Amino acid sequence: MSGKRTSGYIIVGYRGSFAFGREGLADVKFRKLSRILVCGRVTLCRDVFGETLNESRDPDHGSSDRYTARFFLKHSSIEQAFDMLQEQGFKLAGSCGSGTAGGSAEQLKPGVDSEENRWNHYNEFVFVRD
């Protein structure tokens, strides 16, 4: 075996909220991430994230040479995910994100904080290994 790593792409995304306190009061929870999503070739995702990869939402446990957008990480530290990608030779190729929800008048589910919902956003990061 030559030790050559498989090239490919992995996309890491998260939905988060900038949690500001009521009436402009500072809150110690500046950023709240609910779940870190992982998309890419199954074998690459497993190689990079190992035991921290949660595959429970991926119904097709067949071939490992397929792509999926159904994985997520068992932790909520985006920096840890970035470190793991860097350690495996991946480089950031691009990123995108949505702004905050602003003053949306949409109907919220019961129990959802309307103030926190105003600060929701989504970000994606594309990593590549040649």
PDB file of C-alpha atoms in Angstrom:
ATOM      1  CA  MET A   1       0.000   0.000   0.000  1.00  0.00           C
ATOM      2  CA  SER A   2       1.405   3.377  -1.004  1.00  0.00           C
ATOM      3  CA  GLY A   3      -0.164   5.327   1.874  1.00  0.00           C
ATOM      4  CA  LYS A   4      -1.891   7.691  -0.572  1.00  0.00           C
ATOM      5  CA  ARG A   5      -5.047   9.176   0.851  1.00  0.00           C
ATOM      6  CA  THR A   6      -8.263   9.175  -1.139  1.00  0.00           C
ATOM      7  CA  SER A   7      -9.094  12.560  -2.591  1.00  0.00           C
ATOM      8  CA  GLY A   8     -12.562  14.033  -2.277  1.00  0.00           C
ATOM      9  CA  TYR A   9     -14.867  16.599  -0.755  1.00  0.00           C
ATOM     10  CA  ILE A  10     -16.647  16.831   2.589  1.00  0.00           C
ATOM     11  CA  ILE A  11     -19.241  19.468   3.371  1.00  0.00           C
ATOM     12  CA  VAL A  12     -19.805  20.489   6.987  1.00  0.00           C
ATOM     13  CA  GLY A  13     -22.855  22.578   7.824  1.00  0.00           C
ATOM     14  CA  TYR A  14     -24.605  23.809  10.902  1.00  0.00           C
ATOM     15  CA  ARG A  15     -27.747  25.631  11.897  1.00  0.00           C
ATOM     16  CA  GLY A  16     -27.090  27.928  14.792  1.00  0.00           C
ATOM     17  CA  SER A  17     -28.319  30.902  16.701  1.00  0.00           C
ATOM     18  CA  PHE A  18     -26.622  33.977  18.011  1.00  0.00           C
ATOM     19  CA  ALA A  19     -28.342  34.113  21.383  1.00  0.00           C
ATOM     20  CA  PHE A  20     -28.638  37.680  22.573  1.00  0.00           C
ATOM     21  CA  GLY A  21     -30.361  38.391  25.877  1.00  0.00           C
ATOM     22  CA  ARG A  22     -33.747  39.986  26.196  1.00  0.00           C
ATOM     23  CA  GLU A  23     -33.912  43.702  25.522  1.00  0.00           C
ATOM     24  CA  GLY A  24     -30.315  43.870  24.334  1.00  0.00           C
ATOM     25  CA  LEU A  25     -28.751  42.414  27.480  1.00  0.00           C
ATOM     26  CA  ALA A  26     -25.623  40.411  26.748  1.00  0.00           C
ATOM     27  CA  ASP A  27     -25.979  36.646  27.038  1.00  0.00           C
ATOM     28  CA  VAL A  28     -23.048  34.343  27.819  1.00  0.00           C
ATOM     29  CA  LYS A  29     -24.209  31.900  25.120  1.00  0.00           C
ATOM     30  CA  PHE A  30     -22.975  33.849  22.100  1.00  0.00           C
ATOM     31  CA  ARG A  31     -23.301  30.986  19.627  1.00  0.00           C
ATOM     32  CA  LYS A  32     -25.562  27.971  19.967  1.00  0.00           C
ATOM     33  CA  LEU A  33     -25.211  25.062  17.535  1.00  0.00           C
ATOM     34  CA  SER A  34     -27.950  22.474  17.467  1.00  0.00           C
ATOM     35  CA  ARG A  35     -26.285  19.927  15.181  1.00  0.00           C
ATOM     36  CA  ILE A  36     -23.295  19.714  12.842  1.00  0.00           C
ATOM     37  CA  LEU A  37     -24.250  18.067   9.536  1.00  0.00           C
ATOM     38  CA  VAL A  38     -21.775  16.123   7.386  1.00  0.00           C
ATOM     39  CA  CYS A  39     -22.127  15.376   3.652  1.00  0.00           C
ATOM     40  CA  GLY A  40     -19.776  13.451   1.391  1.00  0.00           C
ATOM     41  CA  ARG A  41     -18.525  10.025   0.392  1.00  0.00           C
ATOM     42  CA  VAL A  42     -19.241   7.610   3.243  1.00  0.00           C
ATOM     43  CA  THR A  43     -15.698   6.190   3.423  1.00  0.00           C
ATOM     44  CA  LEU A  44     -14.134   9.663   3.615  1.00  0.00           C
ATOM     45  CA  CYS A  45     -16.546  10.805   6.331  1.00  0.00           C
ATOM     46  CA  ARG A  46     -15.826   7.691   8.396  1.00  0.00           C
ATOM     47  CA  ASP A  47     -12.057   8.101   7.956  1.00  0.00           C
ATOM     48  CA  VAL A  48     -12.098  11.716   9.112  1.00  0.00           C
ATOM     49  CA  PHE A  49     -14.674  11.691  11.896  1.00  0.00           C
ATOM     50  CA  GLY A  50     -14.442   8.094  13.163  1.00  0.00           C
ATOM     51  CA  GLU A  51     -16.444   7.477  16.326  1.00  0.00           C
ATOM     52  CA  THR A  52     -17.742  11.046  16.439  1.00  0.00           C
ATOM     53  CA  LEU A  53     -19.818  10.415  13.283  1.00  0.00           C
ATOM     54  CA  ASN A  54     -23.469   9.595  13.927  1.00  0.00           C
ATOM     55  CA  GLU A  55     -24.878   7.477  11.095  1.00  0.00           C
ATOM     56  CA  SER A  56     -28.300   6.808  12.634  1.00  0.00           C
ATOM     57  CA  ARG A  57     -30.185   9.061  10.168  1.00  0.00           C
ATOM     58  CA  ASP A  58     -28.667   7.355   7.118  1.00  0.00           C
ATOM     59  CA  PRO A  59     -31.035   4.527   6.134  1.00  0.00           C
ATOM     60  CA  ASP A  60     -28.819   3.004   3.410  1.00  0.00           C
ATOM     61  CA  HIS A  61     -26.050   1.121   5.205  1.00  0.00           C
ATOM     62  CA  GLY A  62     -25.049  -0.729   2.038  1.00  0.00           C
ATOM     63  CA  SER A  63     -22.089   0.275  -0.098  1.00  0.00           C
ATOM     64  CA  SER A  64     -19.401   2.443   1.491  1.00  0.00           C
ATOM     65  CA  ASP A  65     -18.525   3.955  -1.897  1.00  0.00           C
ATOM     66  CA  ARG A  66     -21.680   6.036  -1.990  1.00  0.00           C
ATOM     67  CA  TYR A  67     -22.454   9.610  -1.030  1.00  0.00           C
ATOM     68  CA  THR A  68     -24.716  10.749   1.777  1.00  0.00           C
ATOM     69  CA  ALA A  69     -26.059  13.977   3.211  1.00  0.00           C
ATOM     70  CA  ARG A  70     -27.553  12.316   6.290  1.00  0.00           C
ATOM     71  CA  PHE A  71     -24.642  12.142   8.751  1.00  0.00           C
ATOM     72  CA  PHE A  72     -24.145  14.409  11.732  1.00  0.00           C
ATOM     73  CA  LEU A  73     -21.582  14.643  14.491  1.00  0.00           C
ATOM     74  CA  LYS A  74     -22.093  13.486  18.074  1.00  0.00           C
ATOM     75  CA  HIS A  75     -20.573  16.727  19.388  1.00  0.00           C
ATOM     76  CA  SER A  76     -21.430  20.367  18.686  1.00  0.00           C
ATOM     77  CA  SER A  77     -17.955  21.889  18.456  1.00  0.00           C
ATOM     78  CA  ILE A  78     -17.379  23.208  14.944  1.00  0.00           C
ATOM     79  CA  GLU A  79     -13.721  23.889  15.788  1.00  0.00           C
ATOM     80  CA  GLN A  80     -13.205  20.210  16.682  1.00  0.00           C
ATOM     81  CA  ALA A  81     -14.679  19.201  13.316  1.00  0.00           C
ATOM     82  CA  PHE A  82     -12.345  21.627  11.512  1.00  0.00           C
ATOM     83  CA  ASP A  83      -9.324  20.265  13.435  1.00  0.00           C
ATOM     84  CA  MET A  84     -10.228  16.701  12.449  1.00  0.00           C
ATOM     85  CA  LEU A  85     -10.482  17.691   8.778  1.00  0.00           C
ATOM     86  CA  GLN A  86      -7.153  19.549   8.886  1.00  0.00           C
ATOM     87  CA  GLU A  87      -5.419  16.591  10.565  1.00  0.00           C
ATOM     88  CA  GLN A  88      -6.575  14.375   7.677  1.00  0.00           C
ATOM     89  CA  GLY A  89      -5.180  16.740   5.027  1.00  0.00           C
ATOM     90  CA  PHE A  90      -8.360  18.584   4.037  1.00  0.00           C
ATOM     91  CA  LYS A  91      -8.279  22.267   3.089  1.00  0.00           C
ATOM     92  CA  LEU A  92     -11.149  24.742   3.102  1.00  0.00           C
ATOM     93  CA  ALA A  93     -12.280  25.287  -0.504  1.00  0.00           C
ATOM     94  CA  GLY A  94     -15.312  27.492   0.053  1.00  0.00           C
ATOM     95  CA  SER A  95     -18.102  28.492   2.373  1.00  0.00           C
ATOM     96  CA  CYS A  96     -21.494  30.139   2.409  1.00  0.00           C
ATOM     97  CA  GLY A  97     -24.026  31.178   4.977  1.00  0.00           C
ATOM     98  CA  SER A  98     -27.406  32.723   5.493  1.00  0.00           C
ATOM     99  CA  GLY A  99     -28.026  35.850   7.455  1.00  0.00           C
ATOM    100  CA  THR A 100     -30.140  35.952  10.549  1.00  0.00           C
ATOM    101  CA  ALA A 101     -33.884  35.459  10.260  1.00  0.00           C
ATOM    102  CA  GLY A 102     -34.596  39.057  11.303  1.00  0.00           C
ATOM    103  CA  GLY A 103     -38.149  40.059  12.108  1.00  0.00           C
ATOM    104  CA  SER A 104     -39.904  37.057  10.614  1.00  0.00           C
ATOM    105  CA  ALA A 105     -43.643  36.890  11.245  1.00  0.00           C
ATOM    106  CA  GLU A 106     -43.841  33.140  10.611  1.00  0.00           C
ATOM    107  CA  GLN A 107     -45.786  30.901  12.984  1.00  0.00           C
ATOM    108  CA  LEU A 108     -43.428  29.208  15.454  1.00  0.00           C
ATOM    109  CA  LYS A 109     -43.745  25.730  16.893  1.00  0.00           C
ATOM    110  CA  PRO A 110     -44.800  25.567  20.555  1.00  0.00           C
ATOM    111  CA  GLY A 111     -41.825  26.026  22.878  1.00  0.00           C
ATOM    112  CA  VAL A 112     -39.657  27.867  20.339  1.00  0.00           C
ATOM    113  CA  ASP A 113     -38.275  31.153  21.638  1.00  0.00           C
ATOM    114  CA  SER A 114     -39.246  33.889  19.158  1.00  0.00           C
ATOM    115  CA  GLU A 115     -36.290  36.099  20.165  1.00  0.00           C
ATOM    116  CA  GLU A 116     -33.789  33.274  19.603  1.00  0.00           C
ATOM    117  CA  ASN A 117     -35.485  32.320  16.320  1.00  0.00           C
ATOM    118  CA  ARG A 118     -34.788  35.847  15.027  1.00  0.00           C
ATOM    119  CA  TRP A 119     -31.039  35.125  15.287  1.00  0.00           C
ATOM    120  CA  ASN A 120     -31.042  31.717  13.516  1.00  0.00           C
ATOM    121  CA  HIS A 121     -28.633  31.239  10.620  1.00  0.00           C
ATOM    122  CA  TYR A 122     -27.117  28.425   8.524  1.00  0.00           C
ATOM    123  CA  ASN A 123     -23.475  28.015   7.412  1.00  0.00           C
ATOM    124  CA  GLU A 124     -21.746  25.481   5.155  1.00  0.00           C
ATOM    125  CA  PHE A 125     -18.050  24.812   4.632  1.00  0.00           C
ATOM    126  CA  VAL A 126     -16.642  22.829   1.708  1.00  0.00           C
ATOM    127  CA  PHE A 127     -13.388  20.967   2.345  1.00  0.00           C
ATOM    128  CA  VAL A 128     -11.251  19.218  -0.263  1.00  0.00           C
ATOM    129  CA  ARG A 129      -8.345  16.792  -0.173  1.00  0.00           C
ATOM    130  CA  ASP A 130      -6.389  16.322  -3.410  1.00  0.00           C
TER     131      ASP A 130
END
